[in-house]
Amino acid sequence: MSRIAYVNGQYLPHGQAVVHVEDRGFQFADGVYEVWSVFDGRLADFDGHLTRLWRSLDELRIDHPMTRQALEMVLKETVRRNRIVEGLVYIQVTRGTARRDHPFPAEGTPPSVVITAKSLPLSKGNALAAKGVAVITQPDIRWGRCDIKTVGLLPNVLAKQAAKERGAAEAWMVDDMGLVTEGSSTNAWIVDEEGKLRTRDAQSNILRGITRAAVMALIAEEGLELEERAFSVDEAKRAREAFYTSATGFVMPAVSIDGVKIGNGKPGPIATRLRALYLEAAERDAI
Ligand code: PMP
C-alpha cells in the first residue's frame, strides 16, 4: 500500500506530496511540529500534544490552521488511510508560502499543514527496551553556530519582525553580556566615540558576511582604522556613526538605535563614503 500524506487540504500519495519552494518552513524553519504515537490505530496523549501544538503556534503568532475538532479528524483520517496500527503521526505547520523575506508575510496568508504517518511496531521498541541502550554526551549548541549560513532562521525572522513592528529596518541582536552580535540579516558596525571603525570579531556567534569582508578591504585601502572588537549597546548609542552591511543592503547607515539618535541623526560621512566605494567596486568587479 502506498503511503498517504495530508498536504494543505488534500490526501496525496507520498510521491505527489509536496510543498511550495517558497514555503517558510523550507526557507526559514518558520514552523512548528508535533508527534503522536499510535496504539491500535488510536492517538496517545491526544490533548497534551494538541495543546502544545496550539501553544507553539500561539508563541510564534502563526494562525491555527483549523479547529481542534477538524484537526483531530484529519489526524485520525491520515492514520486510517495509512492503516497504521502501531506507529506515529506527525504534523508540521508553517507560516505558509510567501515571497522570501524575513518579516512575517501579509496577514491572512494561510499556514501550511503537512501530516504524515508511519508504522513502528511496538515489539521493536520493546525488544530494545529489554536490552537497554547507550547514550553519549554532546555540547548543547542549540544554536550556537551562527557562522554557518543555515536556513534555521526562525530567531532572525522574529527579530526582523520585531524591528518592522517598531518602524525599524533592522534589529541588532545582543548577547547576554550586552554586546551586539550582528543584525538579523546583516553585520553591525559603528564608528565609535574615538572615531574608530568597530565590528564584532567573527567567532561562531556571527555570520562572516561577504560584504563585511569586502568593506574591511576598502577600509584598509582608505587607510582608516578598524578594530574587530565587540561593542555594547551603550557604545553603539554613543557612537558617531552606525551602519550595517549585507549583500542586499550593501552599506546602510543607521540613524537611530532603540529610538536614540546616532550622531546628528543623519547618515555619517564614513558610512556614506564606504557605501559609495562598495557600490563602485561591486559594480566594477561583478562578473
Ligand atoms: N548576518 C546574517 C545573520 C545574515 O543573514 C547576513 C546576510 N544573509 C549577513 C550577516 C550579511 O552577510 P553578507 O554580507 O554575506 O550578505
GROMACS .gro file of C-alpha atoms and ligand atoms in nm:
model
  303
    1MET     CA    1   0.000   0.000   0.000
    2SER     CA    2   0.141   0.340  -0.093
    3ARG     CA    3   0.176   0.589   0.191
    4ILE     CA    4  -0.058   0.886   0.202
    5ALA     CA    5   0.020   1.235   0.330
    6TYR     CA    6  -0.215   1.521   0.406
    7VAL     CA    7  -0.096   1.843   0.241
    8ASN     CA    8  -0.300   2.163   0.271
    9GLY     CA    9  -0.641   2.006   0.243
   10GLN     CA   10  -0.560   1.705   0.025
   11TYR     CA   11  -0.467   1.344   0.091
   12LEU     CA   12  -0.192   1.262  -0.159
   13PRO     CA   13   0.037   0.967  -0.236
   14HIS     CA   14   0.386   1.039  -0.099
   15GLY     CA   15   0.527   1.087  -0.449
   16GLN     CA   16   0.297   1.384  -0.504
   17ALA     CA   17   0.301   1.519  -0.150
   18VAL     CA   18   0.497   1.845  -0.191
   19VAL     CA   19   0.504   2.197  -0.051
   20HIS     CA   20   0.598   2.512  -0.242
   21VAL     CA   21   0.966   2.613  -0.270
   22GLU     CA   22   0.876   2.943  -0.101
   23ASP     CA   23   0.722   2.769   0.200
   24ARG     CA   24   0.854   2.940   0.511
   25GLY     CA   25   0.926   2.607   0.673
   26PHE     CA   26   1.167   2.529   0.391
   27GLN     CA   27   1.309   2.883   0.365
   28PHE     CA   28   1.336   2.979   0.733
   29ALA     CA   29   1.242   2.684   0.958
   30ASP     CA   30   0.948   2.914   1.037
   31GLY     CA   31   0.715   2.643   1.160
   32VAL     CA   32   0.631   2.402   1.438
   33TYR     CA   33   0.559   2.031   1.462
   34GLU     CA   34   0.403   1.773   1.686
   35VAL     CA   35   0.405   1.394   1.702
   36TRP     CA   36   0.156   1.147   1.849
   37SER     CA   37   0.220   0.779   1.898
   38VAL     CA   38  -0.046   0.547   1.765
   39PHE     CA   39  -0.169   0.242   1.959
   40ASP     CA   40  -0.421   0.017   1.796
   41GLY     CA   41  -0.498   0.294   1.546
   42ARG     CA   42  -0.568   0.544   1.825
   43LEU     CA   43  -0.367   0.857   1.918
   44ALA     CA   44  -0.195   0.861   2.257
   45ASP     CA   45  -0.179   1.171   2.481
   46PHE     CA   46  -0.401   1.345   2.232
   47ASP     CA   47  -0.483   1.655   2.437
   48GLY     CA   48  -0.128   1.702   2.564
   49HIS     CA   49   0.022   1.712   2.215
   50LEU     CA   50  -0.259   1.919   2.070
   51THR     CA   51  -0.234   2.175   2.350
   52ARG     CA   52   0.143   2.201   2.297
   53LEU     CA   53   0.091   2.243   1.922
   54TRP     CA   54  -0.156   2.526   1.984
   55ARG     CA   55   0.084   2.685   2.230
   56SER     CA   56   0.379   2.661   1.989
   57LEU     CA   57   0.168   2.825   1.716
   58ASP     CA   58   0.047   3.098   1.953
   59GLU     CA   59   0.402   3.173   2.073
   60LEU     CA   60   0.511   3.225   1.711
   61ARG     CA   61   0.188   3.402   1.616
   62ILE     CA   62   0.111   3.150   1.342
   63ASP     CA   63  -0.264   3.120   1.279
   64HIS     CA   64  -0.431   2.795   1.383
   65PRO     CA   65  -0.475   2.612   1.054
   66MET     CA   66  -0.815   2.468   1.156
   67THR     CA   67  -1.027   2.397   1.462
   68ARG     CA   68  -0.930   2.136   1.722
   69GLN     CA   69  -1.216   1.913   1.606
   70ALA     CA   70  -1.117   1.941   1.239
   71LEU     CA   71  -0.753   1.869   1.318
   72GLU     CA   72  -0.846   1.566   1.527
   73MET     CA   73  -1.044   1.437   1.232
   74VAL     CA   74  -0.766   1.494   0.978
   75LEU     CA   75  -0.502   1.331   1.203
   76LYS     CA   76  -0.723   1.026   1.252
   77GLU     CA   77  -0.805   1.010   0.883
   78THR     CA   78  -0.433   1.016   0.793
   79VAL     CA   79  -0.374   0.729   1.039
   80ARG     CA   80  -0.671   0.541   0.893
   81ARG     CA   81  -0.568   0.591   0.528
   82ASN     CA   82  -0.217   0.465   0.608
   83ARG     CA   83  -0.361   0.170   0.804
   84ILE     CA   84  -0.136   0.249   1.099
   85VAL     CA   85  -0.197   0.012   1.387
   86GLU     CA   86   0.118   0.088   1.585
   87GLY     CA   87   0.331   0.385   1.487
   88LEU     CA   88   0.318   0.760   1.482
   89VAL     CA   89   0.153   1.056   1.320
   90TYR     CA   90   0.349   1.376   1.252
   91ILE     CA   91   0.219   1.725   1.181
   92GLN     CA   92   0.410   2.029   1.065
   93VAL     CA   93   0.250   2.373   1.047
   94THR     CA   94   0.446   2.660   0.890
   95ARG     CA   95   0.381   3.029   0.842
   96GLY     CA   96   0.278   2.950   0.485
   97THR     CA   97   0.407   3.038   0.142
   98ALA     CA   98   0.523   3.389   0.054
   99ARG     CA   99   0.799   3.560  -0.143
  100ARG     CA  100   1.117   3.513   0.059
  101ASP     CA  101   1.156   3.797   0.307
  102HIS     CA  102   1.236   3.769   0.678
  103PRO     CA  103   0.933   3.953   0.825
  104PHE     CA  104   0.603   3.769   0.854
  105PRO     CA  105   0.402   3.752   0.530
  106ALA     CA  106   0.085   3.955   0.480
  107GLU     CA  107  -0.195   3.896   0.729
  108GLY     CA  108  -0.427   3.624   0.607
  109THR     CA  109  -0.151   3.416   0.444
  110PRO     CA  110  -0.273   3.066   0.526
  111PRO     CA  111  -0.037   2.846   0.727
  112SER     CA  112   0.084   2.530   0.551
  113VAL     CA  113  -0.013   2.196   0.704
  114VAL     CA  114   0.156   1.865   0.634
  115ILE     CA  115   0.062   1.542   0.811
  116THR     CA  116   0.238   1.209   0.767
  117ALA     CA  117   0.205   0.879   0.947
  118LYS     CA  118   0.427   0.575   0.972
  119SER     CA  119   0.419   0.229   1.122
  120LEU     CA  120   0.653   0.148   1.405
  121PRO     CA  121   0.578  -0.186   1.566
  122LEU     CA  122   0.573  -0.170   1.946
  123SER     CA  123   0.755  -0.503   1.954
  124LYS     CA  124   1.067  -0.338   1.808
  125GLY     CA  125   1.082  -0.080   2.087
  126ASN     CA  126   1.006  -0.344   2.345
  127ALA     CA  127   1.297  -0.560   2.223
  128LEU     CA  128   1.531  -0.260   2.253
  129ALA     CA  129   1.396  -0.172   2.597
  130ALA     CA  130   1.460  -0.526   2.715
  131LYS     CA  131   1.832  -0.485   2.639
  132GLY     CA  132   1.867  -0.112   2.719
  133VAL     CA  133   2.053   0.139   2.507
  134ALA     CA  134   2.371   0.350   2.510
  135VAL     CA  135   2.381   0.730   2.527
  136ILE     CA  136   2.667   0.975   2.463
  137THR     CA  137   2.713   1.339   2.565
  138GLN     CA  138   2.742   1.637   2.332
  139PRO     CA  139   2.784   2.011   2.393
  140ASP     CA  140   2.445   2.183   2.382
  141ILE     CA  141   2.496   2.426   2.094
  142ARG     CA  142   2.131   2.495   2.014
  143TRP     CA  143   2.201   2.710   1.810
  144GLY     CA  144   2.548   2.847   1.869
  145ARG     CA  145   2.679   2.811   1.515
  146CYS     CA  146   2.570   3.142   1.365
  147ASP     CA  147   2.885   3.126   1.148
  148ILE     CA  148   2.704   2.867   0.936
  149LYS     CA  149   2.461   3.016   0.686
  150THR     CA  150   2.188   2.773   0.781
  151VAL     CA  151   1.821   2.803   0.686
  152GLY     CA  152   1.736   2.765   1.057
  153LEU     CA  153   1.644   3.135   1.065
  154LEU     CA  154   1.345   3.146   1.298
  155PRO     CA  155   1.519   3.366   1.562
  156ASN     CA  156   1.628   3.602   1.284
  157VAL     CA  157   1.272   3.611   1.146
  158LEU     CA  158   1.134   3.703   1.491
  159ALA     CA  159   1.398   3.975   1.536
  160LYS     CA  160   1.327   4.123   1.191
  161GLN     CA  161   0.953   4.115   1.256
  162ALA     CA  162   1.008   4.298   1.589
  163ALA     CA  163   1.206   4.563   1.400
  164LYS     CA  164   0.930   4.602   1.142
  165GLU     CA  165   0.664   4.638   1.411
  166ARG     CA  166   0.867   4.918   1.572
  167GLY     CA  167   0.916   5.102   1.246
  168ALA     CA  168   1.279   4.997   1.211
  169ALA     CA  169   1.459   4.838   0.917
  170GLU     CA  170   1.678   4.602   1.115
  171ALA     CA  171   1.723   4.451   1.462
  172TRP     CA  172   2.068   4.426   1.613
  173MET     CA  173   2.091   4.119   1.831
  174VAL     CA  174   2.254   4.146   2.173
  175ASP     CA  175   2.429   3.869   2.367
  176ASP     CA  176   2.397   3.807   2.742
  177MET     CA  177   2.692   4.041   2.805
  178GLY     CA  178   2.503   4.330   2.646
  179LEU     CA  179   2.727   4.321   2.339
  180VAL     CA  180   2.589   4.346   1.987
  181THR     CA  181   2.646   4.031   1.783
  182GLU     CA  182   2.500   4.117   1.443
  183GLY     CA  183   2.181   4.218   1.267
  184SER     CA  184   1.904   3.970   1.191
  185SER     CA  185   2.032   3.954   0.832
  186THR     CA  186   2.327   4.195   0.834
  187ASN     CA  187   2.659   4.263   1.010
  188ALA     CA  188   2.668   4.553   1.256
  189TRP     CA  189   2.925   4.834   1.262
  190ILE     CA  190   2.991   5.159   1.442
  191VAL     CA  191   3.233   5.447   1.424
  192ASP     CA  192   3.296   5.476   1.798
  193GLU     CA  193   3.336   5.788   2.010
  194GLU     CA  194   3.708   5.795   1.928
  195GLY     CA  195   3.634   5.777   1.557
  196LYS     CA  196   3.748   5.417   1.521
  197LEU     CA  197   3.555   5.173   1.300
  198ARG     CA  198   3.435   4.874   1.500
  199THR     CA  199   3.268   4.549   1.407
  200ARG     CA  200   3.244   4.231   1.608
  201ASP     CA  201   3.519   3.972   1.569
  202ALA     CA  202   3.389   3.677   1.371
  203GLN     CA  203   3.361   3.377   1.600
  204SER     CA  204   3.087   3.118   1.592
  205ASN     CA  205   2.831   3.376   1.705
  206ILE     CA  206   2.812   3.580   1.384
  207LEU     CA  207   2.799   3.513   1.014
  208ARG     CA  208   3.117   3.609   0.834
  209GLY     CA  209   2.949   3.848   0.595
  210ILE     CA  210   3.097   3.864   0.248
  211THR     CA  211   3.010   4.233   0.234
  212ARG     CA  212   3.173   4.273   0.577
  213ALA     CA  213   3.498   4.131   0.433
  214ALA     CA  214   3.477   4.349   0.121
  215VAL     CA  215   3.417   4.660   0.334
  216MET     CA  216   3.715   4.565   0.553
  217ALA     CA  217   3.935   4.564   0.243
  218LEU     CA  218   3.802   4.908   0.144
  219ILE     CA  219   3.872   5.037   0.496
  220ALA     CA  220   4.231   4.918   0.469
  221GLU     CA  221   4.268   5.080   0.124
  222GLU     CA  222   4.134   5.406   0.265
  223GLY     CA  223   4.387   5.390   0.548
  224LEU     CA  224   4.108   5.401   0.811
  225GLU     CA  225   4.148   5.240   1.150
  226LEU     CA  226   3.940   4.929   1.220
  227GLU     CA  227   3.906   4.723   1.533
  228GLU     CA  228   3.739   4.384   1.514
  229ARG     CA  229   3.605   4.406   1.866
  230ALA     CA  230   3.256   4.369   2.010
  231PHE     CA  231   3.074   4.684   2.114
  232SER     CA  232   2.795   4.725   2.368
  233VAL     CA  233   2.451   4.869   2.302
  234ASP     CA  234   2.556   5.175   2.506
  235GLU     CA  235   2.868   5.224   2.296
  236ALA     CA  236   2.655   5.195   1.982
  237LYS     CA  237   2.411   5.457   2.110
  238ARG     CA  238   2.702   5.693   2.188
  239ALA     CA  239   2.878   5.622   1.857
  240ARG     CA  240   2.950   5.888   1.595
  241GLU     CA  241   2.804   5.661   1.328
  242ALA     CA  242   2.633   5.325   1.299
  243PHE     CA  243   2.571   5.115   0.991
  244TYR     CA  244   2.521   4.761   0.872
  245THR     CA  245   2.639   4.557   0.576
  246SER     CA  246   2.489   4.279   0.367
  247ALA     CA  247   2.470   4.161   0.007
  248THR     CA  248   2.123   4.312  -0.026
  249GLY     CA  249   2.167   4.634   0.175
  250PHE     CA  250   2.535   4.698   0.084
  251VAL     CA  251   2.641   4.959   0.345
  252MET     CA  252   2.335   5.101   0.520
  253PRO     CA  253   2.372   5.395   0.759
  254ALA     CA  254   2.160   5.362   1.076
  255VAL     CA  255   2.048   5.694   1.221
  256SER     CA  256   1.882   5.569   1.540
  257ILE     CA  257   1.906   5.270   1.773
  258ASP     CA  258   1.611   5.196   2.005
  259GLY     CA  259   1.492   5.548   1.931
  260VAL     CA  260   1.824   5.708   2.032
  261LYS     CA  261   1.965   5.938   1.765
  262ILE     CA  262   2.311   5.841   1.641
  263GLY     CA  263   2.548   6.134   1.583
  264ASN     CA  264   2.345   6.418   1.437
  265GLY     CA  265   2.070   6.180   1.326
  266LYS     CA  266   2.185   6.179   0.964
  267PRO     CA  267   2.387   5.918   0.769
  268GLY     CA  268   2.750   5.964   0.874
  269PRO     CA  269   3.035   6.057   0.638
  270ILE     CA  270   3.228   5.732   0.682
  271ALA     CA  271   2.927   5.507   0.620
  272THR     CA  272   2.825   5.720   0.324
  273ARG     CA  273   3.177   5.701   0.177
  274LEU     CA  274   3.205   5.326   0.235
  275ARG     CA  275   2.870   5.273   0.065
  276ALA     CA  276   2.982   5.467  -0.243
  277LEU     CA  277   3.315   5.283  -0.252
  278TYR     CA  278   3.149   4.945  -0.207
  279LEU     CA  279   2.893   5.007  -0.484
  280GLU     CA  280   3.165   5.133  -0.720
  281ALA     CA  281   3.388   4.828  -0.658
  282ALA     CA  282   3.099   4.580  -0.665
  283GLU     CA  283   2.967   4.714  -0.994
  284ARG     CA  284   3.315   4.725  -1.147
  285ASP     CA  285   3.413   4.374  -1.040
  286ALA     CA  286   3.082   4.196  -1.092
  287ILE     CA  287   3.121   3.906  -1.338
  288PMP     N1  288   2.443   3.812   0.921
  288PMP     C1  289   2.333   3.739   0.892
  288PMP     C2  290   2.263   3.669   1.003
  288PMP     C3  291   2.287   3.731   0.759
  288PMP     O1  292   2.177   3.658   0.730
  288PMP     C4  293   2.356   3.802   0.656
  288PMP     C5  294   2.309   3.804   0.514
  288PMP     N2  295   2.250   3.695   0.467
  288PMP     C6  296   2.470   3.877   0.691
  288PMP     C7  297   2.511   3.879   0.824
  288PMP     C8  298   2.549   3.954   0.586
  288PMP     O2  299   2.622   3.866   0.505
  288PMP     P1  300   2.658   3.902   0.353
  288PMP     O3  301   2.735   4.029   0.358
  288PMP     O4  302   2.740   3.786   0.308
  288PMP     O5  303   2.529   3.917   0.280
   0.00000   0.00000   0.00000
